[in-house]
């Protein structure tokens, strides 16, 4: 095993392929080569297999296992002593296909779309270590550099859990979207409903918007490519049918069954600790959403990531007598970190304008357009 392996990406021009290419080059200083139907200068499969010490498959879910088997056939044993990985949302099929090779094998599933950030800090990575020996330490160091919260799993358990964590969540929200579509002609589209929002509706509508805004093939494959999804959908439909029957009955007996089966039984089964933490997280998200709706706010990008830069920015507002109500950091669509600063009600427009001028003239930061 070389300490500075060449990374080969199958699907180098895809969303995760581009993120991985940037990560391995910029964060780990490694040479990255690849192949992709969208790239005119793609390496041939045999050349990629020959040159890459670590070969990573980042392809559409429904094609990954078949694609891996093509590479096993082309490699014909030349992959011995190397490391093969995949980064798909289904693990059983791709991992089984990689095990047909003579390479060391692990399956990876980052539980997020490719982030704008340079690492996966704050995100989960499921890791299926199925045949690792010489490459174990290197893979551990790469995962450490990614800064993800790693969860170890077998491929089968991964897919069973993903039927709940991914497929059930997506299915539930797509069903909600279908109901909203049915009522749109009568009550208006999502934009017309949001002024009436509760925190829960705002969160659900954000999930719906996320699903409908990203690559539809991914959501299709998560439903159709996981063999444990049909059973989950059966259970989801069964519980929905039970709730519908109780609400239609509408009497005191039905209400008692609802309290017992949908509230008390679920509370007991899901665990008090997880429910307490989830309820607290819900409250935190609610406060965050409330802050982000505040129109009296500015976004500021600090180009120099150095100790004291945020303190210097806040000192400008203090100097102009402006009281702050919130400070949040996030990323622009281009991936720049910026701070969203909310101001107390009644803040004077002239003072804010002077603060903006001082920020820009000092070179400390750049005020983002609203």
CSV table of C-alpha atoms in Angstrom, one decimal, residues 62-288:
chain,number,residue,atom,x,y,z
A,62,UNK,CA,-29.5,1.5,-10.5
A,63,UNK,CA,-26.4,1.1,-12.6
A,64,UNK,CA,-23.7,0.7,-9.9
A,65,UNK,CA,-23.7,-3.0,-9.4
A,66,UNK,CA,-23.7,-3.8,-13.1
A,67,UNK,CA,-21.0,-1.2,-13.6
A,68,UNK,CA,-18.8,-2.7,-10.9
A,69,UNK,CA,-19.1,-6.1,-12.5
A,70,UNK,CA,-17.9,-4.7,-15.8
A,71,UNK,CA,-14.8,-3.4,-14.0
A,72,UNK,CA,-14.3,-6.8,-12.3
A,73,UNK,CA,-14.3,-8.4,-15.8
A,74,UNK,CA,-12.0,-5.8,-17.3
A,75,UNK,CA,-9.6,-5.9,-14.3
A,76,UNK,CA,-9.2,-9.7,-14.5
A,77,UNK,CA,-7.2,-9.8,-11.3
A,78,UNK,CA,-5.1,-6.6,-11.8
A,79,UNK,CA,-7.1,-5.1,-8.9
A,80,UNK,CA,-5.4,-7.4,-6.4
A,81,UNK,CA,-3.8,-5.4,-3.5
A,82,UNK,CA,-5.9,-2.3,-4.3
A,83,UNK,CA,-8.9,-0.8,-2.6
A,84,UNK,CA,-12.4,-0.5,-4.2
A,85,UNK,CA,-15.1,1.7,-2.6
A,86,UNK,CA,-18.6,2.8,-3.6
A,87,UNK,CA,-20.7,5.8,-2.5
A,88,UNK,CA,-24.2,4.8,-3.3
A,89,UNK,CA,-27.4,4.9,-1.2
A,90,UNK,CA,-27.9,1.1,-1.6
A,91,UNK,CA,-25.2,-1.2,-0.2
A,92,UNK,CA,-26.1,-4.8,-0.7
A,93,UNK,CA,-25.8,-5.0,-4.5
A,94,UNK,CA,-22.8,-2.8,-5.0
A,95,UNK,CA,-20.8,-4.4,-2.1
A,96,UNK,CA,-21.6,-7.9,-3.4
A,97,UNK,CA,-20.4,-6.9,-6.9
A,98,UNK,CA,-17.2,-5.5,-5.5
A,99,UNK,CA,-16.6,-8.7,-3.5
A,100,UNK,CA,-16.4,-10.5,-6.9
A,101,UNK,CA,-13.1,-8.7,-7.4
A,102,UNK,CA,-9.8,-9.4,-5.8
A,103,UNK,CA,-9.5,-5.9,-4.3
A,104,UNK,CA,-10.1,-5.0,-0.7
A,105,UNK,CA,-13.6,-3.6,-0.4
A,106,UNK,CA,-15.7,-1.2,1.7
A,107,UNK,CA,-19.0,0.4,1.0
A,108,UNK,CA,-19.6,4.1,1.9
A,109,UNK,CA,-22.8,6.1,2.1
A,110,UNK,CA,-22.6,9.8,3.0
A,111,UNK,CA,-26.0,10.7,4.4
A,112,UNK,CA,-26.2,14.0,2.6
A,113,UNK,CA,-26.1,15.4,-0.9
A,114,UNK,CA,-22.7,16.7,-1.8
A,115,UNK,CA,-22.2,19.6,0.6
A,116,UNK,CA,-20.9,23.1,-0.3
A,117,UNK,CA,-18.4,22.7,2.5
A,118,UNK,CA,-15.0,21.1,1.9
A,119,UNK,CA,-15.7,18.3,4.4
A,120,UNK,CA,-18.6,16.3,5.8
A,121,UNK,CA,-18.3,17.8,9.2
A,122,UNK,CA,-21.6,17.5,11.1
A,123,UNK,CA,-22.9,14.8,8.6
A,124,UNK,CA,-23.1,11.0,9.0
A,125,UNK,CA,-21.2,8.5,6.9
A,126,UNK,CA,-22.3,4.9,7.0
A,127,UNK,CA,-19.3,2.6,6.5
A,128,UNK,CA,-19.6,-1.1,5.5
A,129,UNK,CA,-16.1,-2.7,6.0
A,130,UNK,CA,-16.4,-6.0,4.4
A,131,UNK,CA,-12.9,-7.0,3.2
A,132,UNK,CA,-10.2,-4.7,4.6
A,133,UNK,CA,-6.6,-5.6,5.7
A,134,UNK,CA,-3.7,-3.5,4.4
A,135,UNK,CA,-6.0,-0.5,3.5
A,136,UNK,CA,-7.8,-0.3,6.8
A,137,UNK,CA,-5.6,2.4,8.3
A,138,UNK,CA,-5.6,4.5,5.1
A,139,UNK,CA,-9.4,4.4,4.9
A,140,UNK,CA,-9.6,5.4,8.5
A,141,UNK,CA,-7.4,8.4,7.9
A,142,UNK,CA,-9.4,9.4,4.8
A,143,UNK,CA,-12.6,9.2,6.8
A,144,UNK,CA,-11.0,11.2,9.5
A,145,UNK,CA,-10.1,13.9,7.0
A,146,UNK,CA,-13.7,14.0,5.8
A,147,UNK,CA,-14.7,14.8,9.4
A,148,UNK,CA,-17.9,12.8,9.1
A,149,UNK,CA,-19.6,11.0,12.0
A,150,UNK,CA,-19.0,7.4,10.9
A,151,UNK,CA,-21.5,4.6,11.7
A,152,UNK,CA,-20.4,1.0,11.0
A,153,UNK,CA,-22.9,-1.4,9.5
A,154,UNK,CA,-23.3,-4.5,7.4
A,155,UNK,CA,-24.7,-4.0,3.9
A,156,UNK,CA,-27.9,-5.7,4.8
A,157,UNK,CA,-28.6,-3.7,7.9
A,158,UNK,CA,-27.7,-0.6,6.0
A,159,UNK,CA,-30.4,-1.2,3.4
A,160,UNK,CA,-33.0,-2.2,6.0
A,161,UNK,CA,-32.4,1.0,8.0
A,162,UNK,CA,-32.4,3.1,4.8
A,163,UNK,CA,-35.9,1.8,4.0
A,164,UNK,CA,-36.9,3.8,7.1
A,165,UNK,CA,-34.4,6.7,7.2
A,166,UNK,CA,-34.5,7.6,3.5
A,167,UNK,CA,-37.3,5.8,1.6
A,168,UNK,CA,-40.0,6.2,4.3
A,169,UNK,CA,-39.2,9.9,4.8
A,170,UNK,CA,-39.1,10.6,1.0
A,171,UNK,CA,-42.3,8.6,0.4
A,172,UNK,CA,-44.2,10.4,3.2
A,173,UNK,CA,-43.2,13.8,1.9
A,174,UNK,CA,-44.0,12.9,-1.7
A,175,UNK,CA,-47.5,11.8,-0.5
A,176,UNK,CA,-47.9,15.1,1.2
A,177,UNK,CA,-46.8,16.9,-2.0
A,178,UNK,CA,-49.5,14.9,-3.8
A,179,UNK,CA,-52.2,16.0,-1.4
A,180,UNK,CA,-51.0,19.6,-1.7
A,181,UNK,CA,-51.2,19.3,-5.5
A,182,UNK,CA,-54.8,18.0,-5.2
A,183,UNK,CA,-55.8,21.1,-3.1
A,184,UNK,CA,-53.8,23.6,-5.1
A,185,UNK,CA,-56.6,24.7,-7.4
A,186,UNK,CA,-58.9,25.3,-4.4
A,187,UNK,CA,-56.5,26.7,-1.8
A,188,UNK,CA,-53.5,27.8,-3.8
A,189,UNK,CA,-49.9,26.5,-4.2
A,190,UNK,CA,-47.3,26.1,-1.6
A,191,UNK,CA,-46.4,29.8,-1.7
A,192,UNK,CA,-50.0,30.7,-0.9
A,193,UNK,CA,-50.1,28.3,2.1
A,194,UNK,CA,-46.8,29.3,3.7
A,195,UNK,CA,-48.2,32.6,5.3
A,196,UNK,CA,-50.4,30.2,7.4
A,197,UNK,CA,-47.4,28.1,8.4
A,198,UNK,CA,-46.8,26.3,11.7
A,199,UNK,CA,-43.2,25.3,12.4
A,200,UNK,CA,-44.0,21.7,11.5
A,201,UNK,CA,-45.5,22.7,8.2
A,202,UNK,CA,-42.6,24.9,7.4
A,203,UNK,CA,-40.1,22.1,8.1
A,204,UNK,CA,-42.2,19.6,6.0
A,205,UNK,CA,-42.5,22.0,3.1
A,206,UNK,CA,-38.7,22.5,3.2
A,207,UNK,CA,-38.2,18.7,2.9
A,208,UNK,CA,-40.7,18.6,0.1
A,209,UNK,CA,-38.9,21.4,-1.7
A,210,UNK,CA,-35.5,19.7,-1.2
A,211,UNK,CA,-36.7,16.4,-2.7
A,212,UNK,CA,-38.3,18.1,-5.7
A,213,UNK,CA,-35.3,20.3,-6.3
A,214,UNK,CA,-32.6,17.7,-6.5
A,215,UNK,CA,-31.9,14.9,-8.9
A,216,UNK,CA,-35.1,12.9,-9.3
A,217,UNK,CA,-33.3,9.8,-10.4
A,218,UNK,CA,-31.8,9.5,-6.9
A,219,UNK,CA,-35.2,9.5,-5.2
A,220,UNK,CA,-36.6,7.1,-7.7
A,221,UNK,CA,-33.8,4.6,-7.2
A,222,UNK,CA,-34.0,4.9,-3.4
A,223,UNK,CA,-37.7,3.7,-3.7
A,224,UNK,CA,-37.2,1.1,-6.4
A,225,UNK,CA,-33.7,-0.1,-5.8
A,226,UNK,CA,-34.0,-1.1,-2.1
A,227,UNK,CA,-35.6,-4.6,-1.7
A,228,UNK,CA,-36.8,-3.6,1.8
A,229,UNK,CA,-38.9,-0.7,0.7
A,230,UNK,CA,-42.1,-2.6,-0.4
A,231,UNK,CA,-42.5,-4.0,3.1
A,232,UNK,CA,-42.1,-0.6,4.7
A,233,UNK,CA,-44.7,0.9,2.3
A,234,UNK,CA,-47.1,-1.9,3.3
A,235,UNK,CA,-46.7,-0.9,6.9
A,236,UNK,CA,-47.0,2.8,6.1
A,237,UNK,CA,-50.2,2.2,4.2
A,238,UNK,CA,-51.6,-0.1,7.0
A,239,UNK,CA,-51.1,2.6,9.7
A,240,UNK,CA,-52.5,5.3,7.4
A,241,UNK,CA,-55.6,3.2,6.7
A,242,UNK,CA,-56.0,2.6,10.5
A,243,UNK,CA,-55.9,6.3,11.2
A,244,UNK,CA,-58.4,7.0,8.5
A,245,UNK,CA,-60.8,4.4,9.8
A,246,UNK,CA,-60.6,5.9,13.3
A,247,UNK,CA,-61.1,9.5,12.2
A,248,UNK,CA,-64.1,8.5,10.0
A,249,UNK,CA,-65.6,6.7,13.0
A,250,UNK,CA,-65.1,9.8,15.1
A,251,UNK,CA,-66.6,8.6,18.3
A,252,UNK,CA,-65.1,8.4,21.8
A,253,UNK,CA,-64.1,4.8,21.3
A,254,UNK,CA,-62.1,5.7,18.2
A,255,UNK,CA,-60.5,8.6,20.0
A,256,UNK,CA,-59.4,6.2,22.8
A,257,UNK,CA,-57.9,3.8,20.3
A,258,UNK,CA,-56.1,6.7,18.7
A,259,UNK,CA,-54.6,7.7,22.0
A,260,UNK,CA,-53.6,4.2,22.8
A,261,UNK,CA,-52.2,3.1,19.4
A,262,UNK,CA,-50.9,6.3,17.8
A,263,UNK,CA,-49.7,8.3,20.9
A,264,UNK,CA,-49.1,6.0,23.9
A,265,UNK,CA,-47.8,2.9,22.1
A,266,UNK,CA,-45.5,4.9,19.8
A,267,UNK,CA,-44.1,7.0,22.7
A,268,UNK,CA,-43.2,3.8,24.6
A,269,UNK,CA,-41.7,2.1,21.5
A,270,UNK,CA,-39.6,4.9,20.3
A,271,UNK,CA,-37.8,5.6,23.6
A,272,UNK,CA,-38.1,8.5,26.0
A,273,UNK,CA,-34.5,9.7,25.6
A,274,UNK,CA,-34.7,9.9,21.8
A,275,UNK,CA,-38.1,11.6,22.0
A,276,UNK,CA,-36.8,14.2,24.5
A,277,UNK,CA,-33.8,15.0,22.4
A,278,UNK,CA,-35.9,15.2,19.2
A,279,UNK,CA,-38.4,17.5,20.9
A,280,UNK,CA,-35.5,19.8,22.0
A,281,UNK,CA,-34.0,19.7,18.5
A,282,UNK,CA,-37.5,20.7,17.1
A,283,UNK,CA,-37.6,23.7,19.4
A,284,UNK,CA,-34.1,24.7,18.3
A,285,UNK,CA,-35.0,24.5,14.6
A,286,UNK,CA,-38.1,26.5,15.4
A,287,UNK,CA,-36.1,29.3,16.9
A,288,UNK,CA,-33.7,29.2,13.9
